Short mmCIF file of C-alpha atoms in Angstrom, two decimals:
data_model
loop_
_atom_site.label_atom_id
_atom_site.label_comp_id
_atom_site.label_asym_id
_atom_site.label_seq_id
_atom_site.Cartn_x
_atom_site.Cartn_y
_atom_site.Cartn_z
CA UNK A 1 2.85 17.29 -5.26
CA UNK A 2 0.80 14.10 -5.36
CA UNK A 3 1.85 11.03 -7.29
CA UNK A 4 0.43 10.44 -10.75
CA UNK A 5 -1.72 7.33 -10.90
CA UNK A 6 -1.36 4.85 -13.77
CA UNK A 7 -3.17 1.74 -14.95
CA UNK A 8 -1.23 -1.53 -14.57
CA UNK A 9 -1.68 -1.86 -18.35
CA UNK A 10 -0.06 1.52 -19.10
CA UNK A 11 3.29 0.04 -20.10
CA UNK A 12 1.56 -2.37 -22.49
CA UNK A 13 -0.29 0.59 -24.03
CA UNK A 14 2.95 2.55 -24.41
CA UNK A 15 4.37 -0.33 -26.47
CA UNK A 16 1.51 0.31 -28.88
CA UNK A 17 2.55 3.98 -29.05
CA UNK A 18 -0.19 5.35 -26.88
CA UNK A 19 0.01 9.09 -26.21
CA UNK A 20 -0.60 9.82 -22.53
CA UNK A 21 -1.91 13.01 -20.92
CA UNK A 22 -2.26 13.94 -17.28
CA UNK A 23 -5.83 14.51 -16.14
CA UNK A 24 -7.18 14.74 -12.59
CA UNK A 25 -4.16 13.01 -11.12
CA UNK A 26 -4.14 10.18 -13.65
CA UNK A 27 -2.00 9.43 -16.68
CA UNK A 28 -4.59 8.64 -19.35
CA UNK A 29 -4.04 6.95 -22.73
CA UNK A 30 -5.50 9.82 -24.75
CA UNK A 31 -4.79 8.52 -28.24
CA UNK A 32 -2.92 5.93 -30.24
CA UNK A 33 -1.99 8.48 -32.87
CA UNK A 34 -5.04 8.75 -35.12
CA UNK A 35 -8.31 9.77 -33.48
CA UNK A 36 -10.27 9.57 -36.75
CA UNK A 37 -9.19 5.96 -37.29
CA UNK A 38 -9.98 5.09 -33.68
CA UNK A 39 -13.47 6.57 -33.95
CA UNK A 40 -14.05 4.61 -37.16
CA UNK A 41 -13.06 1.37 -35.44
CA UNK A 42 -15.52 2.09 -32.62
CA UNK A 43 -18.35 2.70 -35.10
CA UNK A 44 -17.55 -0.05 -37.64
CA UNK A 45 -15.68 -2.88 -35.91
CA UNK A 46 -14.55 -3.28 -32.32
CA UNK A 47 -12.24 -1.37 -30.01
CA UNK A 48 -10.82 -1.82 -26.53
CA UNK A 49 -10.00 1.03 -24.16
CA UNK A 50 -8.30 1.12 -20.78
CA UNK A 51 -10.74 2.92 -18.45
CA UNK A 52 -9.02 2.01 -15.18
CA UNK A 53 -8.82 5.70 -14.27
CA UNK A 54 -12.53 5.87 -13.51
CA UNK A 55 -13.55 6.43 -9.90
CA UNK A 56 -15.03 3.26 -8.38
CA UNK A 57 -17.18 3.32 -5.25
CA UNK A 58 -18.31 0.13 -3.53
CA UNK A 59 -21.68 0.37 -1.74
CA UNK A 60 -22.81 -2.57 0.43
CA UNK A 61 -25.72 -3.10 2.77
CA UNK A 62 -29.14 -1.50 2.51
CA UNK A 63 -28.70 0.20 -0.87
CA UNK A 64 -31.59 2.34 -2.19
CA UNK A 65 -32.92 1.54 -5.63
CA UNK A 66 -31.67 4.91 -6.83
CA UNK A 67 -28.78 6.99 -5.56
CA UNK A 68 -28.34 10.78 -5.85
CA UNK A 69 -25.56 10.76 -8.42
CA UNK A 70 -24.26 13.33 -10.90
CA UNK A 71 -25.02 12.80 -14.59
CA UNK A 72 -21.51 11.54 -15.31
CA UNK A 73 -21.69 8.74 -12.71
CA UNK A 74 -22.73 5.20 -13.67
CA UNK A 75 -24.34 2.91 -11.05
CA UNK A 76 -23.89 -0.84 -11.47
CA UNK A 77 -26.36 -2.67 -9.25
CA UNK A 78 -25.13 -6.24 -8.79
CA UNK A 79 -27.58 -7.35 -6.10
CA UNK A 80 -30.01 -5.92 -3.58
CA UNK A 81 -27.13 -5.30 -1.21
CA UNK A 82 -24.26 -4.44 -3.56
CA UNK A 83 -23.81 -1.58 -6.00
CA UNK A 84 -20.66 -0.27 -7.65
CA UNK A 85 -20.65 3.33 -8.80
CA UNK A 86 -18.28 4.52 -11.52
CA UNK A 87 -17.38 8.14 -12.12
CA UNK A 88 -14.82 10.43 -13.76
CA UNK A 89 -11.17 10.29 -12.71
CA UNK A 90 -10.55 11.66 -9.20
CA UNK A 91 -14.28 11.97 -8.38
CA UNK A 92 -14.03 9.50 -5.48
CA UNK A 93 -14.36 11.93 -2.58
CA UNK A 94 -17.43 13.68 -3.99
CA UNK A 95 -19.16 10.40 -4.82
CA UNK A 96 -18.48 8.90 -1.39
CA UNK A 97 -19.87 12.01 0.31
CA UNK A 98 -23.02 12.10 -1.84
CA UNK A 99 -23.74 8.39 -1.40
CA UNK A 100 -23.12 8.43 2.35
CA UNK A 101 -25.60 11.30 2.73
CA UNK A 102 -28.20 9.17 0.95
CA UNK A 103 -27.63 5.82 2.64
CA UNK A 104 -26.62 6.94 6.13
CA UNK A 105 -25.42 4.14 8.44
CA UNK A 106 -27.46 1.51 6.58
CA UNK A 107 -24.68 0.96 4.01
CA UNK A 108 -20.90 0.80 3.89
CA UNK A 109 -19.48 3.15 1.25
CA UNK A 110 -15.86 2.50 0.23
CA UNK A 111 -13.51 4.01 -2.31
CA UNK A 112 -12.53 0.93 -4.35
CA UNK A 113 -10.73 2.74 -7.19
CA UNK A 114 -7.42 1.05 -6.43
CA UNK A 115 -8.96 -2.42 -6.36
CA UNK A 116 -10.21 -2.66 -9.97
CA UNK A 117 -8.83 -2.25 -13.48
CA UNK A 118 -11.38 -1.42 -16.15
CA UNK A 119 -11.54 -2.13 -19.88
CA UNK A 120 -14.27 -1.04 -22.28
CA UNK A 121 -15.22 -2.94 -25.42
CA UNK A 122 -16.99 -0.82 -28.02
CA UNK A 123 -18.48 -1.40 -31.46
CA UNK A 124 -20.74 -3.71 -33.45
CA UNK A 125 -18.35 -6.68 -33.15
CA UNK A 126 -18.34 -6.71 -29.34
CA UNK A 127 -20.49 -9.90 -29.33
CA UNK A 128 -17.84 -11.66 -31.47
CA UNK A 129 -15.17 -10.77 -28.92
CA UNK A 130 -17.30 -11.98 -26.03
CA UNK A 131 -17.91 -15.31 -27.78
CA UNK A 132 -14.18 -15.92 -27.54
CA UNK A 133 -13.47 -14.73 -23.98
CA UNK A 134 -16.42 -15.82 -21.83
CA UNK A 135 -18.99 -18.55 -21.32
CA UNK A 136 -21.46 -15.91 -20.12
CA UNK A 137 -24.31 -14.99 -22.48
CA UNK A 138 -24.25 -11.19 -23.03
CA UNK A 139 -27.79 -11.22 -24.43
CA UNK A 140 -29.00 -11.70 -20.84
CA UNK A 141 -27.75 -8.23 -19.85
CA UNK A 142 -29.98 -5.27 -20.70
CA UNK A 143 -28.55 -1.82 -21.49
CA UNK A 144 -27.85 0.01 -18.24
CA UNK A 145 -27.61 -3.22 -16.24
CA UNK A 146 -24.68 -4.96 -14.55
CA UNK A 147 -23.69 -8.47 -13.52
CA UNK A 148 -20.74 -10.54 -12.41
CA UNK A 149 -19.33 -13.18 -14.78
CA UNK A 150 -15.99 -14.64 -15.85
CA UNK A 151 -14.03 -12.84 -18.56
CA UNK A 152 -10.90 -14.66 -19.83
CA UNK A 153 -11.58 -16.98 -16.86
CA UNK A 154 -11.21 -14.08 -14.40
CA UNK A 155 -14.11 -13.08 -12.09
CA UNK A 156 -15.34 -9.73 -13.41
CA UNK A 157 -17.94 -7.05 -12.94
CA UNK A 158 -19.63 -6.33 -16.26
CA UNK A 159 -21.62 -3.22 -17.14
CA UNK A 160 -23.58 -2.76 -20.35
CA UNK A 161 -23.84 0.94 -21.10
CA UNK A 162 -27.00 2.45 -22.57
CA UNK A 163 -25.28 4.32 -25.42
CA UNK A 164 -25.78 4.58 -29.18
CA UNK A 165 -22.80 2.30 -29.80
CA UNK A 166 -22.52 -1.11 -28.11
CA UNK A 167 -20.36 -0.73 -24.99
CA UNK A 168 -19.48 -3.45 -22.48
CA UNK A 169 -17.24 -2.43 -19.59
CA UNK A 170 -15.34 -5.12 -17.69
CA UNK A 171 -13.76 -4.57 -14.28
CA UNK A 172 -11.28 -7.09 -12.87
CA UNK A 173 -9.17 -7.22 -9.73
CA UNK A 174 -6.09 -5.08 -10.26
CA UNK A 175 -3.71 -8.06 -10.11
CA UNK A 176 -5.31 -9.49 -13.27
CA UNK A 177 -5.10 -6.25 -15.24
CA UNK A 178 -2.12 -6.99 -17.46
CA UNK A 179 -3.28 -10.51 -18.25
CA UNK A 180 -6.82 -9.37 -19.07
CA UNK A 181 -5.62 -6.47 -21.21
CA UNK A 182 -3.19 -8.60 -23.23
CA UNK A 183 -5.67 -11.42 -23.75
CA UNK A 184 -8.66 -9.29 -24.72
CA UNK A 185 -6.56 -6.99 -26.92
CA UNK A 186 -5.26 -10.04 -28.78
CA UNK A 187 -8.82 -11.17 -29.53
CA UNK A 188 -9.85 -7.65 -30.58
CA UNK A 189 -6.87 -7.44 -32.94
CA UNK A 190 -7.64 -10.82 -34.49
CA UNK A 191 -11.10 -9.48 -35.39
CA UNK A 192 -9.71 -6.37 -37.06
CA UNK A 193 -10.06 -4.04 -34.09
CA UNK A 194 -7.56 -2.07 -32.04
CA UNK A 195 -7.04 -0.17 -28.79
CA UNK A 196 -8.41 3.37 -28.68
CA UNK A 197 -7.79 6.34 -26.41
CA UNK A 198 -10.01 8.53 -24.29
CA UNK A 199 -10.24 11.24 -26.94
CA UNK A 200 -11.98 8.87 -29.36
CA UNK A 201 -14.12 7.44 -26.55
CA UNK A 202 -15.40 10.84 -25.53
CA UNK A 203 -15.92 11.96 -29.11
CA UNK A 204 -18.22 8.95 -29.60
CA UNK A 205 -20.33 9.87 -26.56
CA UNK A 206 -18.75 7.71 -23.82
CA UNK A 207 -18.52 9.24 -20.35
#
């Protein structure tokens, strides 16, 4: 039996009565008790979700402009020589193999899942949250693009998803996970939002 993996913010989510399920070796916050309410918050206000369970692959060196990735993988190109690839929980091995076949010895491909915690902000009030937690201007980031910038004064990788609802994903070093979660969740709550689980995320089209 292999150990179940958990986000560093899992205990904080449990205090908010998150319901956890096991999926692909991870304990995921599936719901906070009312999926319909969580979906409404995503559509009408702002929500935060812990997406630490995503696979995270670090690609450095001579990185092609496009990589042969499955549809459920999200590339975040940060520079000409650095790309992070995000995928479903426990997809690390398959992603590493596929990327290594494409890049060959010209790039270093590393499973970085354990190095980053991830939090997604979703909904029309995402810009209001960002005004309060970063000096970075989110209008400079096009849908589908990525950058590095400070979030709650922590160096972060930021990905803007090209989805129907506004989605900004923030990835921080794992040691900052609890601080980032508590701080951002406090801002979201002050604006009338709340944490949401993976069931609501997926129902609204996030992958």
